[in-house]
Amino acid sequence: MRGFATVVGATTTALVVAMAPAHAAELPVLAPQSFGDFSVQTRYFDVAVGPERDQHCTVVGDIYVPSDLGPDRRAPAILTSHGFGGSKDDQAGAAARFATHGYVVLSYSALGFGGSTCKIYFADPDFDGVAASALIGYLAGDNEGAFLDPARTKQAPALDVVQLDGPDDPRVGYLGGSYAGATGLATASVDPRLDTVASMITWNDLARSMAPDGAGRRSVGPVKSVFGSAFLAAGAILTGPGGYAADPARADGCPNYAQWVCDAASAFAANREPEPATLEAMRHVSPVDYLDRVDVPVLLTQGQKDSLFSLDEAAATYETLRSRGVETSMIWHSWGHNDRKGYPGEFDIKAPDPFTQHEAALVGNWLDRHLKDRDVDPGPAFTYFRDWVPYSGVASPAYEESDTFPVGARRTFDLADGTLSEGVASNNAWTQTIRDAGSSTHTTLGLPSIAAEVPVPRVSIPGSVAAWTTAPLNEPVDVVGAPELSINPTVSGPATVYVTVLDVAPNGARSPIHGLVAPAVLTGSSDPVTISLPSIVHRFDRGHSIALEITASDPSFAGGPGPADVTVSSTDRINQLSLPTVT
């Protein structure tokens, strides 16, 4: 790690000063590309992990080395891994691209995946972070524990092509998405040799991501049952018989997982809050727990089409790091766990090209600036993709840039008798009741949020939904950020409701924004509650309407307190929807 300061000048000012105007992006100025040849060789690493560094695992990785490098001509390195259920091979396209651009790249399979042994620890700093730290040592020239064969009988030669900032200190950045996005941050928290992290579509708080409570009154809310079940099954099955045969300890206790994973699954299945020790374990593997130990520049990218790890996960990490003076930038791109394919000219996860893809250019420039000392503009603090902006070729015109976050100003809509309106008082008495909120029986039917981009309408049984809609809009309303609903309902007991903002087309079709839903646990308190919905980037176009729905269930969730009846009425102290809008 180089001895440069990561403190952002006047960071506090950047967060609180008056909003600077946002502006459309342009494709960043890029360095010339060499497109040189490179070699690829597989290595097997014996790594000691765990809090006491007493558990040995084998990590398999591929090392990409540009052909013109040697002891007297060295280059910086990129360490990269994959998303949940993947392997080192998933990064082959990106690794090859960076190798042609003059980087040494080490792509590896995370613990529990793709030929690497030991269990899945969900990017735990003590396991996955320490394993990545051992690979940083290999990049620095330490070949102890590096082998040419899976049986680890033939020691690999020392690597002597990576630029060094000091003894045992390689110039290296971490690039990864989803599971690997968290691993990169975990690695930075345990190894100060890492110089920068580019973390994509990952979590800030795993418990909140998997079981959110938009009301913020409980540590967890209803569980994302589809995602949760998929994770549990995939992790246990994907390793296959060969994985268990190579490492029989993976079958002990919770199959192929740390024990807390099965404990959490059991608690959620029984519709109860996990034990404190389980919640502590979920927090331990979350950046929210260790960001105070991350001091290197961080680029965060998060997806609008993502109901697993919402935009708010990146926003929480961004605000924490910036408040500590750590250089941090954030991109809200279109793609995510709901749909991995970006818009044309935006980003191709398998074949990133900075000359034809705007986000790839931002990522490439970030790494070049921090690893190759390129004198380039650091880029905007915050940039976001707007799917309503027409363009051809590179997606730069569809990106808006801002020196501050959050952006825009809030507009408030009052709930009345089935309507949403701005500044129009209504003296009419009205009441809407959501029956059996939090029932284990699904009363809202449709596809789960992971398939939200498939145009299948949601249908709610009468009595299980309350809805409010604006008149058709005279002008577009552009929303960037988290909607908030403030209500003071009457509840017959502990209940769970699900809150959604929808776009209503002129033909009446009602579309939740990328399937994003906010569960909220209502305890029966007499105090008003503000429910924070997942952040969105969306244009409600002219002639369309903005709608709000509160339902008793949602196809993507299971569990939560209830059932009970929830009544929203004109006599409540507050009934308002707030939208962060930009012009």
Coordinates of C-alpha atoms in Angstrom, one line a residue, residues 26-559:
E26 CA -19.4 12.1 -20.8
L27 CA -17.2 9.1 -21.6
P28 CA -14.1 9.5 -19.4
V29 CA -10.8 10.2 -21.0
L30 CA -9.1 6.7 -21.2
A31 CA -5.5 5.6 -21.3
P32 CA -4.2 4.0 -24.5
Q33 CA -4.8 0.3 -24.5
S34 CA -1.8 -2.0 -25.4
F35 CA -3.9 -5.2 -26.0
G36 CA -0.7 -7.2 -25.3
D37 CA -0.5 -11.0 -25.0
F38 CA -0.6 -12.7 -21.6
S39 CA -0.3 -16.2 -20.1
V40 CA -2.6 -17.9 -17.7
Q41 CA -1.5 -20.5 -15.2
T42 CA -3.4 -22.2 -12.4
R43 CA -2.2 -22.2 -8.8
Y44 CA -3.3 -23.9 -5.6
F45 CA -2.8 -22.1 -2.3
D46 CA -2.7 -23.5 1.2
V47 CA -4.2 -20.8 3.3
A48 CA -4.7 -20.7 7.1
V49 CA -8.0 -19.0 8.0
G50 CA -10.3 -18.4 11.0
P51 CA -10.0 -16.2 14.0
E52 CA -7.0 -18.2 15.2
R53 CA -5.6 -18.8 11.7
D54 CA -5.7 -22.6 12.5
Q55 CA -8.0 -23.9 9.8
H56 CA -6.3 -24.8 6.5
C57 CA -8.1 -24.5 3.2
T58 CA -7.0 -24.9 -0.4
V59 CA -7.8 -22.0 -2.7
V60 CA -7.6 -22.5 -6.5
G61 CA -6.8 -19.5 -8.7
D62 CA -5.6 -18.5 -12.2
I63 CA -2.8 -16.0 -12.6
Y64 CA -2.9 -13.8 -15.7
V65 CA 0.6 -12.3 -16.5
P66 CA 1.2 -9.9 -19.4
S67 CA 3.9 -11.3 -21.6
D68 CA 6.3 -8.4 -21.4
L69 CA 6.7 -8.4 -17.6
G70 CA 9.7 -9.5 -15.6
P71 CA 11.7 -8.7 -12.5
D72 CA 12.9 -5.4 -14.1
R73 CA 9.5 -4.5 -15.7
R74 CA 6.7 -4.9 -13.2
A75 CA 3.0 -4.0 -13.2
P76 CA 0.3 -3.5 -10.6
A77 CA -2.1 -6.4 -9.8
I78 CA -5.8 -6.9 -9.5
L79 CA -7.3 -9.6 -7.2
T80 CA -10.7 -10.7 -8.3
S81 CA -13.3 -13.3 -7.4
H82 CA -16.9 -14.2 -8.3
G83 CA -20.5 -14.0 -7.1
F84 CA -22.3 -16.6 -5.0
G85 CA -22.3 -20.1 -6.5
G86 CA -19.6 -19.2 -9.1
S87 CA -15.9 -19.9 -9.7
K88 CA -12.7 -18.3 -10.8
D89 CA -13.8 -19.0 -14.4
D90 CA -16.6 -16.5 -14.2
Q91 CA -14.0 -13.7 -14.1
A92 CA -12.0 -15.0 -17.1
G93 CA -13.4 -12.3 -19.5
A94 CA -12.7 -9.4 -17.1
A95 CA -9.3 -10.9 -16.1
A96 CA -8.2 -11.2 -19.7
R97 CA -9.3 -7.6 -20.5
F98 CA -7.3 -6.2 -17.6
A99 CA -4.3 -8.4 -18.5
T100 CA -4.3 -7.0 -22.0
H101 CA -4.3 -3.5 -20.3
G102 CA -1.1 -4.4 -18.5
Y103 CA -2.3 -5.7 -15.1
V104 CA -1.3 -8.9 -13.4
V105 CA -4.6 -10.5 -12.5
L106 CA -5.2 -13.3 -9.9
S107 CA -8.8 -14.7 -10.3
Y108 CA -9.7 -17.2 -7.6
S109 CA -12.5 -19.4 -6.4
A110 CA -13.8 -18.3 -3.0
L111 CA -13.9 -20.7 0.0
G112 CA -16.6 -23.4 -0.6
F113 CA -16.9 -22.7 -4.3
G114 CA -15.4 -23.7 -7.6
G115 CA -12.7 -26.2 -6.5
S116 CA -11.7 -24.3 -3.3
T117 CA -12.1 -26.3 -0.1
C118 CA -13.7 -25.4 3.3
K119 CA -17.2 -24.1 3.9
I120 CA -19.0 -21.0 2.8
Y121 CA -18.5 -18.2 5.3
F122 CA -20.3 -15.4 3.5
A123 CA -17.3 -13.1 3.0
D124 CA -16.3 -13.3 6.7
P125 CA -13.2 -11.2 7.3
D126 CA -11.7 -13.9 9.4
F127 CA -12.1 -16.5 6.7
D128 CA -12.6 -14.9 3.2
G129 CA -10.7 -11.8 4.0
V130 CA -7.7 -13.7 5.5
A131 CA -7.7 -16.1 2.5
A132 CA -7.5 -13.1 0.1
S133 CA -4.7 -11.6 2.2
A134 CA -2.7 -14.8 1.7
L135 CA -3.1 -14.3 -2.0
I136 CA -1.8 -10.8 -1.7
G137 CA 1.3 -12.3 -0.1
Y138 CA 1.7 -14.4 -3.2
L139 CA 1.5 -11.4 -5.5
A140 CA 4.2 -9.8 -3.4
G141 CA 6.5 -12.7 -4.2
D142 CA 5.9 -15.1 -1.3
N143 CA 5.5 -18.6 -2.7
E144 CA 5.2 -20.4 0.6
G145 CA 1.9 -22.2 0.4
A146 CA 1.6 -21.8 -3.4
F147 CA 1.6 -25.0 -5.5
L148 CA 1.3 -26.2 -9.1
D149 CA -0.9 -29.2 -8.4
P150 CA -4.2 -29.8 -6.5
A151 CA -2.4 -32.3 -4.2
R152 CA 0.0 -29.5 -3.2
T153 CA 3.2 -31.5 -3.8
K154 CA 4.9 -29.2 -6.3
Q155 CA 5.7 -25.8 -5.0
A156 CA 5.1 -22.9 -7.4
P157 CA 7.9 -20.5 -8.3
A158 CA 7.8 -17.1 -6.7
L159 CA 6.0 -14.4 -8.7
D160 CA 8.4 -11.6 -9.6
V161 CA 6.4 -9.4 -11.9
V162 CA 4.1 -7.4 -9.6
Q163 CA 5.0 -3.8 -8.7
L164 CA 6.0 -3.4 -5.1
D165 CA 5.5 -0.4 -2.8
G166 CA 7.8 -1.9 -0.2
P167 CA 8.9 -5.3 1.0
D168 CA 6.0 -7.8 0.9
D169 CA 3.7 -5.0 -0.2
P170 CA 2.4 -5.3 -3.8
R171 CA 0.5 -2.6 -5.7
V172 CA -2.9 -4.3 -5.8
G173 CA -6.6 -3.6 -6.0
Y174 CA -9.6 -5.8 -5.5
L175 CA -12.4 -6.1 -8.0
G176 CA -15.5 -8.1 -7.3
G177 CA -19.3 -8.2 -7.5
S178 CA -22.0 -9.4 -5.1
Y179 CA -20.3 -12.0 -2.8
A180 CA -16.9 -10.9 -4.0
G181 CA -17.9 -7.3 -3.6
A182 CA -18.2 -7.9 0.1
T183 CA -15.0 -10.0 0.1
G184 CA -13.1 -7.1 -1.3
L185 CA -14.2 -4.8 1.6
A186 CA -13.5 -7.6 4.1
T187 CA -10.0 -8.0 2.7
A188 CA -9.4 -4.2 3.0
S189 CA -10.4 -4.5 6.7
V190 CA -7.8 -7.1 7.5
D191 CA -4.9 -6.3 5.1
P192 CA -3.6 -2.7 4.8
R193 CA -1.5 -3.7 1.8
L194 CA -4.6 -3.5 -0.4
D195 CA -4.6 -0.2 -2.3
T196 CA -8.2 0.2 -3.5
V197 CA -11.5 -1.8 -3.8
A198 CA -14.1 -1.7 -6.6
S199 CA -17.1 -3.3 -5.0
M200 CA -20.2 -4.1 -7.1
I201 CA -23.8 -5.0 -6.1
T202 CA -23.1 -6.2 -2.6
W203 CA -24.5 -5.8 0.9
N204 CA -23.9 -3.4 3.7
D205 CA -25.9 -5.3 6.3
L206 CA -26.7 -8.9 5.4
A207 CA -29.5 -9.2 8.0
R208 CA -31.2 -6.1 6.7
S209 CA -30.8 -7.2 3.1
M210 CA -32.3 -10.7 3.7
A211 CA -35.0 -9.7 6.2
P212 CA -35.6 -5.9 6.0
D213 CA -38.0 -3.9 8.2
G214 CA -38.8 -0.6 6.5
A215 CA -40.2 0.7 9.7
G216 CA -36.8 0.3 11.4
R217 CA -38.3 -1.0 14.7
R218 CA -36.8 -4.5 14.6
S219 CA -33.4 -5.8 13.8
V220 CA -35.0 -8.0 11.2
G221 CA -38.3 -8.2 9.4
P222 CA -39.8 -10.8 7.1
V223 CA -37.3 -13.0 5.2
K224 CA -36.9 -12.8 1.4
S225 CA -38.0 -16.4 1.1
V226 CA -37.1 -17.0 -2.5
F227 CA -33.6 -15.6 -2.3
G228 CA -33.0 -17.3 1.1
S229 CA -34.1 -20.7 -0.1
A230 CA -32.1 -20.4 -3.2
F231 CA -28.9 -19.5 -1.3
L232 CA -29.3 -22.3 1.2
A233 CA -29.9 -25.0 -1.5
A234 CA -27.3 -23.7 -3.9
G235 CA -24.5 -23.6 -1.3
A236 CA -25.2 -27.1 -0.1
I237 CA -25.6 -28.7 -3.5
L238 CA -23.3 -26.9 -5.9
T239 CA -20.2 -28.3 -4.4
G240 CA -21.3 -31.7 -5.5
P241 CA -20.2 -35.2 -4.2
G242 CA -16.6 -34.4 -5.3
G243 CA -16.5 -31.3 -3.1
Y244 CA -17.6 -33.2 0.0
A245 CA -15.3 -36.1 -0.9
A246 CA -12.3 -33.7 -1.1
D247 CA -13.2 -32.0 2.1
P248 CA -15.5 -34.2 4.3
A249 CA -15.6 -31.6 7.0
R250 CA -17.9 -29.6 4.8
A251 CA -20.7 -32.1 5.6
D252 CA -20.4 -31.6 9.3
G253 CA -23.2 -29.7 11.0
C254 CA -24.6 -27.2 8.6
P255 CA -23.8 -28.6 5.1
N256 CA -21.1 -26.5 3.4
Y257 CA -22.0 -23.5 5.5
A258 CA -20.9 -21.9 8.8
Q259 CA -23.4 -23.1 11.5
W260 CA -25.0 -19.7 11.9
V261 CA -26.4 -19.9 8.4
C262 CA -28.6 -23.0 9.3
D263 CA -29.5 -21.4 12.6
A264 CA -30.7 -18.3 10.8
A265 CA -32.7 -20.3 8.3
S266 CA -34.4 -22.3 11.1
A267 CA -35.4 -19.2 12.9
F268 CA -36.8 -17.5 9.8
A269 CA -38.7 -20.7 8.8
A270 CA -40.3 -20.7 12.3
N271 CA -41.3 -17.1 11.8
R272 CA -39.2 -15.8 14.7
E273 CA -36.3 -13.5 15.2
P274 CA -32.9 -15.3 15.2
E275 CA -31.0 -15.6 18.4
P276 CA -28.7 -12.7 19.4
A277 CA -25.6 -14.8 18.6
T278 CA -26.9 -15.6 15.1
L279 CA -27.7 -11.9 14.4
E280 CA -24.2 -11.0 15.7
A281 CA -22.7 -13.5 13.2
M282 CA -24.8 -12.0 10.3
R283 CA -23.5 -8.6 11.3
H284 CA -19.9 -9.8 11.6
V285 CA -19.9 -10.7 7.9
S286 CA -21.4 -7.4 6.9
P287 CA -19.4 -4.3 6.0
V288 CA -21.4 -2.3 8.5
D289 CA -19.5 -4.1 11.2
Y290 CA -15.9 -3.4 9.9
L291 CA -16.0 -0.3 7.7
D292 CA -14.2 1.6 10.5
R293 CA -11.2 -0.5 9.5
V294 CA -11.4 0.2 5.7
D295 CA -9.1 3.1 4.9
V296 CA -8.4 2.7 1.1
P297 CA -10.3 4.4 -1.8
V298 CA -13.5 2.5 -2.6
L299 CA -15.7 2.6 -5.7
L300 CA -19.2 1.3 -5.1
T301 CA -21.6 0.2 -7.9
Q302 CA -25.1 -0.9 -7.2
G303 CA -28.0 -2.0 -9.3
Q304 CA -31.4 -0.5 -9.9
K305 CA -32.8 -3.8 -10.9
D306 CA -31.9 -5.5 -7.7
S307 CA -34.3 -6.6 -5.0
L308 CA -31.7 -8.7 -3.2
F309 CA -29.1 -5.9 -2.4
S310 CA -30.9 -2.6 -3.0
L311 CA -29.3 0.7 -3.9
D312 CA -29.6 1.6 -0.2
E313 CA -26.9 -1.0 0.7
A314 CA -24.3 0.9 -1.3
A315 CA -25.7 4.2 -0.1
A316 CA -25.1 3.1 3.6
T317 CA -21.5 2.0 2.8
Y318 CA -20.9 5.2 0.9
E319 CA -22.1 7.5 3.6
T320 CA -20.2 5.7 6.3
L321 CA -16.9 5.8 4.4
R322 CA -17.3 9.4 3.3
S323 CA -18.1 10.4 6.9
R324 CA -14.7 9.0 7.9
G325 CA -12.9 10.9 5.1
V326 CA -12.3 7.8 2.9
E327 CA -12.3 8.6 -0.8
T328 CA -15.5 7.0 -2.1
S329 CA -17.5 7.2 -5.2
M330 CA -20.8 5.5 -6.0
I331 CA -22.5 4.4 -9.3
W332 CA -26.2 3.4 -9.5
H333 CA -26.3 1.4 -12.8
S334 CA -29.3 -0.3 -14.3
W335 CA -28.5 -4.0 -13.9
G336 CA -28.5 -6.1 -10.7
H337 CA -29.5 -9.4 -9.3
N338 CA -32.9 -9.3 -10.9
D339 CA -31.3 -8.8 -14.4
R340 CA -27.6 -9.1 -14.9
K341 CA -27.7 -7.6 -18.4
G342 CA -27.0 -3.9 -18.6
Y343 CA -28.3 -1.5 -21.2
P344 CA -26.3 -1.3 -24.5
G345 CA -23.1 0.6 -24.0
E346 CA -23.4 0.5 -20.2
F347 CA -21.5 -2.6 -18.8
D348 CA -21.0 -6.2 -19.8
I349 CA -20.1 -8.3 -16.8
K350 CA -18.5 -11.0 -18.9
A351 CA -16.6 -8.7 -21.3
P352 CA -16.1 -5.2 -19.9
D353 CA -14.9 -2.7 -22.5
P354 CA -14.0 0.8 -21.4
F355 CA -14.1 2.2 -24.9
T356 CA -17.7 1.1 -25.6
Q357 CA -19.2 0.9 -22.1
H358 CA -19.6 3.9 -19.8
E359 CA -19.5 2.0 -16.5
A360 CA -16.5 -0.1 -17.6
A361 CA -14.7 3.2 -18.3
L362 CA -15.4 4.5 -14.8
V363 CA -14.2 1.3 -13.2
G364 CA -11.1 1.1 -15.4
N365 CA -10.2 4.8 -14.7
W366 CA -10.7 4.2 -11.0
L367 CA -8.3 1.3 -11.0
D368 CA -5.8 3.1 -13.3
R369 CA -5.8 6.2 -11.0
H370 CA -5.2 4.3 -7.8
L371 CA -2.9 1.5 -9.2
K372 CA -1.1 3.0 -12.2
D373 CA -0.9 6.6 -10.8
R374 CA -2.7 8.0 -13.9
D375 CA -3.4 11.7 -13.6
V376 CA -7.1 11.5 -14.4
D377 CA -10.2 13.2 -13.0
P378 CA -11.3 11.1 -10.0
G379 CA -14.8 11.0 -11.4
P380 CA -18.1 12.1 -9.8
A381 CA -19.0 11.4 -6.2
F382 CA -22.3 10.0 -7.4
T383 CA -23.6 9.0 -10.8
Y384 CA -26.8 7.2 -11.8
F385 CA -28.3 5.7 -15.0
R386 CA -31.6 7.1 -16.3
D387 CA -33.4 4.5 -18.5
W388 CA -35.7 7.2 -20.0
V389 CA -32.8 9.1 -21.7
P390 CA -32.4 8.1 -25.4
Y391 CA -28.9 7.5 -26.8
S392 CA -27.0 5.4 -29.2
G393 CA -23.7 3.7 -28.7
V394 CA -22.0 4.3 -25.4
A395 CA -24.4 4.9 -22.5
S396 CA -22.7 8.1 -21.3
P397 CA -25.7 10.4 -22.1
A398 CA -28.0 8.4 -19.9
Y399 CA -25.8 8.8 -16.9
E400 CA -26.2 11.9 -14.6
E401 CA -23.3 13.0 -12.4
S402 CA -23.4 14.8 -9.1
D403 CA -20.8 16.0 -6.6
T404 CA -23.1 15.3 -3.7
F405 CA -25.4 12.6 -2.4
P406 CA -28.3 12.5 -1.9
V407 CA -29.7 14.5 -4.8
G408 CA -32.8 16.5 -5.5
A409 CA -35.6 17.7 -3.3
R410 CA -38.6 16.0 -1.7
R411 CA -42.1 16.3 -2.9
T412 CA -44.9 15.4 -0.6
F413 CA -48.2 13.7 -1.6
D414 CA -51.1 13.5 0.8
L415 CA -53.2 10.3 1.1
A416 CA -56.9 10.9 0.7
D417 CA -59.8 8.7 -0.3
G418 CA -57.9 6.5 -2.8
T419 CA -56.0 9.5 -4.1
L420 CA -52.6 11.0 -3.8
S421 CA -52.3 14.8 -4.3
E422 CA -50.0 17.7 -3.7
G423 CA -51.3 20.7 -1.7
V424 CA -54.9 19.8 -2.2
A425 CA -56.8 19.5 1.1
S426 CA -59.6 17.1 1.4
N427 CA -62.3 17.3 4.0
N428 CA -63.9 14.0 3.1
A429 CA -63.9 11.2 5.7
W430 CA -62.3 8.0 4.5
T431 CA -61.0 4.6 5.7
Q432 CA -59.0 1.8 4.1
T433 CA -58.3 -1.5 6.0
I434 CA -55.8 -4.2 5.2
R435 CA -57.1 -7.5 6.6
D436 CA -54.9 -10.2 8.1
A437 CA -51.6 -8.2 7.5
G438 CA -48.7 -10.6 8.1
S439 CA -50.7 -13.8 7.5
S440 CA -48.8 -16.8 6.3
T441 CA -51.3 -17.2 3.5
H442 CA -50.4 -15.1 0.5
T443 CA -53.2 -12.8 -0.5
T444 CA -51.1 -10.9 -3.1
L445 CA -50.2 -13.1 -6.0
G446 CA -47.6 -12.6 -8.7
L447 CA -44.0 -13.4 -9.5
P448 CA -41.4 -12.9 -6.8
S449 CA -39.2 -9.9 -7.1
I450 CA -36.3 -11.8 -8.6
A451 CA -38.4 -12.1 -11.8
A452 CA -39.7 -8.5 -11.5
E453 CA -38.6 -7.6 -15.0
V454 CA -41.1 -10.1 -16.5
P455 CA -44.3 -8.1 -17.2
V456 CA -46.8 -10.2 -15.1
P457 CA -49.4 -8.2 -13.1
R458 CA -49.8 -8.6 -9.4
V459 CA -53.2 -9.4 -8.1
S460 CA -54.4 -8.8 -4.5
I461 CA -57.5 -10.4 -2.9
P462 CA -60.1 -7.8 -2.0
G463 CA -59.7 -6.6 1.5
S464 CA -55.9 -7.4 1.6
V465 CA -54.8 -4.1 -0.1
A466 CA -55.1 -0.4 0.3
A467 CA -54.2 1.8 -2.6
W468 CA -53.9 5.5 -3.5
T469 CA -53.2 7.0 -7.0
T470 CA -52.4 10.5 -8.4
A471 CA -54.3 12.0 -11.3
P472 CA -52.5 11.6 -14.6
L473 CA -49.3 13.7 -14.5
N474 CA -49.1 16.9 -16.6
E475 CA -45.3 16.7 -16.5
P476 CA -42.8 13.9 -15.8
V477 CA -41.7 13.3 -12.3
D478 CA -38.1 11.9 -11.9
V479 CA -37.4 10.2 -8.7
V480 CA -33.8 9.4 -7.5
G481 CA -33.6 8.0 -4.0
A482 CA -35.8 6.4 -1.3
P483 CA -39.5 7.1 -1.1
E484 CA -40.9 7.4 2.4
L485 CA -44.4 6.7 3.7
S486 CA -45.5 8.4 7.0
I487 CA -48.6 7.0 8.5
N488 CA -50.3 6.5 11.9
P489 CA -52.5 3.5 11.4
T490 CA -54.7 1.7 13.9
V491 CA -53.8 -2.0 14.2
S492 CA -55.6 -4.8 16.0
G493 CA -52.3 -6.4 17.0
P494 CA -48.7 -6.9 15.8
A495 CA -48.8 -6.9 12.0
T496 CA -46.6 -6.9 8.9
V497 CA -47.5 -4.8 5.8
Y498 CA -45.8 -4.5 2.4
V499 CA -45.5 -1.1 0.8
T500 CA -44.9 -0.5 -2.9
V501 CA -44.7 2.4 -5.2
L502 CA -46.1 1.7 -8.7
D503 CA -46.1 3.4 -12.1
V504 CA -49.6 3.4 -13.6
A505 CA -49.7 3.6 -17.4
P506 CA -52.4 5.4 -19.3
N507 CA -54.0 2.0 -20.1
G508 CA -54.2 1.2 -16.4
A509 CA -51.4 -1.2 -16.2
R510 CA -49.8 -1.0 -12.7
S511 CA -46.1 -1.8 -12.5
P512 CA -44.0 -1.9 -9.2
I513 CA -40.7 -0.3 -9.8
H514 CA -38.4 -3.3 -10.5
G515 CA -40.5 -5.3 -8.0
L516 CA -39.1 -3.4 -5.0
V517 CA -41.1 -3.7 -1.8
A518 CA -40.7 -2.5 1.7
P519 CA -41.9 -4.8 4.5
A520 CA -42.8 -3.0 7.6
V521 CA -43.5 -4.4 11.1
L522 CA -46.3 -2.5 12.9
T523 CA -46.3 -3.0 16.7
G524 CA -49.5 -1.3 17.6
S525 CA -47.7 1.8 19.0
S526 CA -49.7 5.0 19.0
D527 CA -46.8 6.9 17.5
P528 CA -46.6 7.6 13.8
V529 CA -44.2 5.5 11.7
T530 CA -42.1 6.4 8.7
I531 CA -41.5 3.5 6.4
S532 CA -38.5 3.8 4.1
L533 CA -38.9 2.1 0.8
P534 CA -36.0 0.9 -1.4
S535 CA -34.4 3.6 -3.4
I536 CA -35.3 3.9 -7.1
V537 CA -34.3 5.8 -10.2
H538 CA -37.4 6.2 -12.2
R539 CA -39.3 8.6 -14.4
F540 CA -43.1 8.7 -14.0
D541 CA -43.9 10.0 -17.4
R542 CA -46.4 12.6 -18.6
G543 CA -49.9 10.9 -18.7
H544 CA -48.8 8.2 -16.2
S545 CA -49.9 8.2 -12.5
I546 CA -48.0 7.5 -9.3
A547 CA -49.6 4.8 -7.1
L548 CA -49.0 3.6 -3.6
E549 CA -50.1 0.2 -2.3
I550 CA -50.1 -1.4 1.1
T551 CA -50.7 -5.1 1.1
A552 CA -51.1 -7.9 3.6
S553 CA -48.5 -10.1 2.0
D554 CA -46.0 -10.2 -0.9
P555 CA -44.9 -13.1 -3.1
S556 CA -41.2 -12.5 -2.3
F557 CA -41.5 -12.7 1.5
A558 CA -42.4 -15.0 4.3
G559 CA -42.8 -14.5 8.0

